[in-house]
XYZ file of C-alpha atoms in Angstrom:
346
model
C 120.925 209.673 76.316
C 119.667 207.537 79.255
C 121.418 204.302 80.254
C 118.297 202.963 82.078
C 117.707 199.339 80.927
C 114.408 198.574 79.156
C 111.685 196.968 81.301
C 110.107 193.846 79.780
C 106.407 193.135 80.245
C 105.589 190.125 82.416
C 102.243 189.667 80.725
C 103.649 186.783 78.662
C 104.457 184.914 81.859
C 101.132 185.598 83.582
C 98.779 184.700 80.719
C 99.601 180.917 80.561
C 99.083 180.580 84.336
C 95.845 182.507 84.109
C 94.583 180.235 81.334
C 95.501 177.117 83.349
C 93.760 178.581 86.396
C 90.587 179.272 84.407
C 90.630 175.748 82.955
C 91.065 174.227 86.414
C 88.213 176.325 87.753
C 85.962 175.298 84.849
C 86.880 171.634 85.273
C 86.238 171.815 89.028
C 82.860 173.384 88.339
C 82.029 170.628 85.867
C 83.139 167.856 88.263
C 81.079 169.199 91.185
C 78.079 169.721 88.910
C 78.436 166.162 87.617
C 78.764 164.673 91.106
C 75.687 166.587 92.210
C 73.729 165.324 89.201
C 74.799 161.746 89.913
C 73.603 161.923 93.520
C 70.340 163.567 92.514
C 69.557 161.037 89.779
C 70.545 158.126 91.998
C 68.134 159.294 94.696
C 65.375 159.752 92.100
C 65.971 156.284 90.641
C 65.898 154.637 94.071
C 62.581 156.287 94.903
C 61.160 155.183 91.547
C 62.233 151.590 92.220
C 60.643 151.661 95.657
C 57.427 152.975 94.144
C 57.453 149.977 91.761
C 57.737 147.509 94.631
C 61.510 147.124 94.925
C 63.174 146.945 98.337
C 66.294 149.121 98.389
C 68.386 149.889 101.449
C 71.907 151.242 101.923
C 74.139 153.355 104.120
C 74.841 156.985 103.132
C 76.256 157.295 99.608
C 79.562 159.110 99.035
C 80.969 160.610 95.826
C 84.700 161.030 95.232
C 87.263 160.678 92.438
C 88.286 164.296 91.764
C 89.649 165.329 89.330
C 89.335 162.719 86.570
C 86.755 160.215 87.794
C 83.361 160.095 89.424
C 83.304 157.334 92.040
C 80.068 156.532 93.860
C 80.346 154.280 96.932
C 77.120 152.489 97.843
C 77.800 150.794 101.235
C 75.659 148.034 102.774
C 73.638 147.772 99.552
C 70.604 145.475 99.550
C 68.422 145.472 96.421
C 65.496 143.065 95.951
C 63.159 143.097 92.925
C 59.404 142.402 93.166
C 60.141 138.929 91.767
C 62.163 138.100 94.889
C 65.493 138.049 93.057
C 68.072 140.369 94.529
C 71.661 141.266 95.291
C 73.353 142.477 98.455
C 76.946 143.533 99.050
C 79.061 145.101 101.788
C 79.784 147.793 99.202
C 78.988 148.474 95.573
C 81.201 150.982 93.778
C 80.239 152.686 90.510
C 82.890 154.564 88.544
C 82.909 156.659 85.372
C 85.398 158.986 83.722
C 84.460 162.597 84.318
C 84.726 163.248 80.555
C 82.551 160.214 79.687
C 79.687 159.971 82.215
C 77.753 157.660 79.874
C 80.028 154.671 80.557
C 79.837 153.217 84.083
C 81.595 150.271 85.711
C 80.034 148.780 88.853
C 82.271 146.711 91.142
C 81.645 144.494 94.163
C 85.133 144.565 95.744
C 84.133 142.510 98.806
C 81.895 139.985 97.053
C 78.117 139.833 97.017
C 75.095 137.743 97.957
C 72.646 136.675 95.243
C 69.082 136.012 96.322
C 67.224 133.461 94.176
C 63.467 133.631 94.557
C 62.275 130.462 96.245
C 65.778 128.949 96.312
C 67.645 130.997 98.895
C 70.905 132.873 98.760
C 74.357 132.126 97.392
C 77.568 133.962 98.290
C 79.735 134.962 95.322
C 83.394 135.889 95.708
C 86.165 136.278 93.171
C 89.165 138.215 91.943
C 86.872 140.635 90.114
C 83.086 140.994 89.999
C 82.064 143.809 87.714
C 79.289 145.114 85.500
C 79.935 147.604 82.712
C 77.193 149.597 80.995
C 77.543 152.157 78.207
C 75.490 153.939 75.510
C 72.835 154.715 78.096
C 70.904 156.967 75.723
C 70.451 154.220 73.126
C 67.371 152.028 72.985
C 69.366 149.130 74.440
C 72.618 149.950 76.246
C 75.711 147.777 75.893
C 76.005 145.576 78.980
C 78.937 143.446 80.161
C 79.038 141.241 83.250
C 82.408 139.694 84.066
C 83.256 137.385 86.977
C 86.954 136.496 87.261
C 87.609 133.268 89.186
C 84.284 133.324 91.021
C 83.311 130.858 93.751
C 79.711 130.064 94.708
C 78.710 129.049 98.245
C 75.014 128.541 99.098
C 73.971 130.188 102.350
C 72.656 127.838 105.043
C 69.192 126.586 104.143
C 69.449 127.490 100.453
C 69.029 125.109 97.534
C 72.277 123.848 95.944
C 73.919 125.949 93.230
C 75.025 124.118 90.034
C 78.583 125.506 90.056
C 81.166 125.566 92.820
C 83.638 127.749 90.912
C 84.810 128.840 87.480
C 87.809 130.420 85.864
C 85.644 133.072 84.228
C 81.994 133.857 83.513
C 80.984 136.549 81.013
C 77.698 137.889 79.686
C 77.488 140.527 76.935
C 74.461 142.210 75.394
C 74.151 144.844 72.669
C 71.529 145.991 70.142
C 71.155 143.683 67.141
C 72.415 145.404 63.997
C 70.688 145.083 60.622
C 72.639 146.691 57.765
C 74.707 148.427 60.407
C 71.675 149.970 62.120
C 70.012 149.056 65.431
C 66.561 149.457 63.926
C 64.752 146.418 65.305
C 63.417 145.351 68.690
C 66.188 142.761 68.966
C 69.233 142.318 71.161
C 72.319 140.132 70.708
C 73.547 138.196 73.733
C 76.720 136.181 74.313
C 77.316 133.942 77.344
C 80.720 132.430 78.037
C 81.660 130.020 80.843
C 85.304 128.982 81.150
C 86.390 125.971 83.210
C 83.379 125.711 85.476
C 83.476 123.115 88.258
C 80.249 121.610 89.524
C 79.222 121.191 93.129
C 79.895 117.831 94.744
C 77.308 115.278 93.642
C 75.617 117.712 91.276
C 74.727 117.342 87.594
C 77.666 119.425 86.328
C 80.182 117.340 88.248
C 78.485 114.190 86.953
C 78.348 115.288 83.303
C 82.006 116.341 83.319
C 83.184 113.231 85.220
C 84.613 115.580 87.866
C 86.226 117.598 85.096
C 85.402 121.076 83.888
C 82.538 122.579 81.938
C 83.082 125.294 79.333
C 80.420 126.876 77.159
C 80.087 129.681 74.645
C 76.561 130.406 73.443
C 75.222 133.344 71.448
C 71.714 134.230 70.354
C 69.433 137.065 69.300
C 66.585 138.041 71.634
C 63.363 139.112 69.912
C 60.946 141.533 71.636
C 63.904 142.728 73.701
C 62.117 145.869 74.915
C 59.769 143.644 76.931
C 62.695 142.565 79.116
C 62.628 145.906 80.887
C 59.677 145.084 83.113
C 60.805 143.502 86.411
C 57.451 142.553 87.942
C 56.620 139.921 90.559
C 56.896 137.142 87.954
C 60.403 138.139 86.847
C 61.996 139.867 83.890
C 61.178 137.083 81.398
C 57.435 136.840 82.178
C 56.211 139.832 80.148
C 58.753 138.980 77.441
C 57.299 135.473 77.146
C 53.726 136.795 77.108
C 54.673 139.095 74.210
C 55.988 136.163 72.156
C 59.660 136.714 72.870
C 62.088 134.129 71.498
C 65.785 133.310 71.337
C 66.701 132.987 67.668
C 69.906 132.140 65.757
C 71.179 130.185 68.742
C 74.632 128.680 68.280
C 77.611 127.742 70.367
C 79.918 125.063 71.696
C 79.984 123.020 74.913
C 82.863 121.099 76.477
C 82.017 118.764 79.382
C 85.083 116.831 80.447
C 86.048 114.677 77.453
C 82.685 115.242 75.718
C 82.014 118.180 73.424
C 79.242 119.416 71.164
C 78.379 122.162 68.715
C 74.841 123.404 69.276
C 72.335 125.355 67.195
C 68.644 126.201 67.149
C 66.432 128.341 64.960
C 64.298 129.362 67.929
C 63.786 128.690 71.642
C 61.113 130.210 73.878
C 59.484 129.717 77.275
C 56.155 128.331 78.406
C 53.852 130.194 80.777
C 55.557 128.471 83.720
C 58.990 129.632 82.547
C 60.256 126.265 81.272
C 62.199 126.387 78.008
C 60.561 125.055 74.835
C 61.987 124.199 71.401
C 64.574 122.022 69.665
C 68.343 122.210 70.076
C 70.503 120.384 67.528
C 73.864 118.984 68.647
C 76.811 117.556 66.772
C 78.442 115.730 69.648
C 81.725 113.936 70.241
C 81.725 111.225 72.925
C 78.307 112.293 74.289
C 77.886 108.950 76.070
C 80.516 109.921 78.655
C 78.664 113.082 79.637
C 75.231 111.438 79.697
C 76.485 108.450 81.706
C 78.087 110.825 84.196
C 74.817 112.724 84.430
C 72.982 109.476 85.148
C 75.422 108.726 87.952
C 75.076 112.104 89.664
C 73.256 112.418 92.973
C 71.088 115.315 91.801
C 67.383 114.897 92.421
C 66.666 116.897 89.255
C 68.170 114.212 87.003
C 66.042 111.331 85.718
C 68.675 108.621 86.210
C 66.728 105.936 84.355
C 66.201 108.134 81.306
C 69.808 109.368 81.368
C 71.111 105.806 81.625
C 69.022 104.775 78.605
C 70.223 107.756 76.583
C 73.846 106.976 77.542
C 73.475 103.407 76.356
C 71.982 104.535 73.048
C 74.725 107.127 72.487
C 77.516 104.692 73.339
C 76.683 102.647 70.225
C 78.423 105.347 68.158
C 81.628 105.022 70.165
C 83.904 108.030 69.706
C 82.519 109.019 66.307
C 80.675 112.380 66.081
C 76.921 111.942 66.279
C 74.013 114.252 65.444
C 71.494 114.528 68.281
C 68.452 116.654 69.087
C 67.536 117.864 72.552
C 63.835 118.602 72.781
C 62.505 120.916 75.485
C 58.845 119.964 75.740
C 56.187 119.487 78.409
C 58.532 120.957 80.985
C 61.214 118.308 80.388
C 64.461 117.862 78.476
C 64.253 114.911 76.073
C 66.928 113.092 74.105
C 64.933 110.965 71.715
C 62.469 108.970 73.865
C 64.504 109.514 77.043
C 63.557 112.234 79.552
C 66.831 113.476 81.082
C 65.773 116.248 83.481
C 63.393 119.179 83.851
C 63.688 121.756 81.070
C 65.719 124.870 81.999
C 63.570 127.430 83.797
C 63.810 131.118 82.868
C 61.468 132.432 85.573
């Protein structure tokens, strides 16, 4: 009888390491395939934009983030649409999880420059400037723009910008749901401004009496598919020509000590881009805001009309009052008083 000890197979030790090695190899293959696809599609998209009249320039793009993320660095980015609106940044960074390449977050870590057609440029800086987009295969993707503590500084020679700073600015869009289904050509949009401060001498500073402006407004955009065309007239031009409207508009404004709940069945734009329609307000202390607007040094404000509207509103004192803002003939009216030009979409 032999006393030689039994030899145990080491296969049980090798198999787990082999499985992990195969998984790592497969994941590496997937990551490099994904990064290659991202670079290829980015190059194709840039060429398509250029063919449509966009001006796009940048330094060489780099892709990193192994193993769990795909990070695309887009240095010295300068993107200008045919309308003349554009954005430039020392660097734009787009990131997505490697296991969810349909959800991207775009960051401007060093700030950016917004170009406003016919009005010049404004520098935007802040703690965080980011855009998030997901559900890219849907008819309308979910879009989120978030600016944390942004500041706005017009570049030399540019027109003034209404805001100097804000605590937060947010814009969200998603498909409008009917019975739980996104079956219509409609999109829901939510805009939120928190503690905005107006530029010195501007209408926001005047309306808030050097206080802060906050707003939360939501609406449904009809004919939303027509917003995709960014031609020389701007994204809203073809939408307006197709009969696009903002419907189910509602929200709340806070301007210094004045506040208002707002609502409208429908708002739209004229051929020149000026807003049209009626906006109902249930306002508290509106006279303060209107009087401050009348006292601002903005050339866009009709001081005589604003002063008349302030005097009429002050009769109510501090009691809530129902008002109607009318956007008509390119102007913003409060009763018989023309306050300022109507907001311009394009």
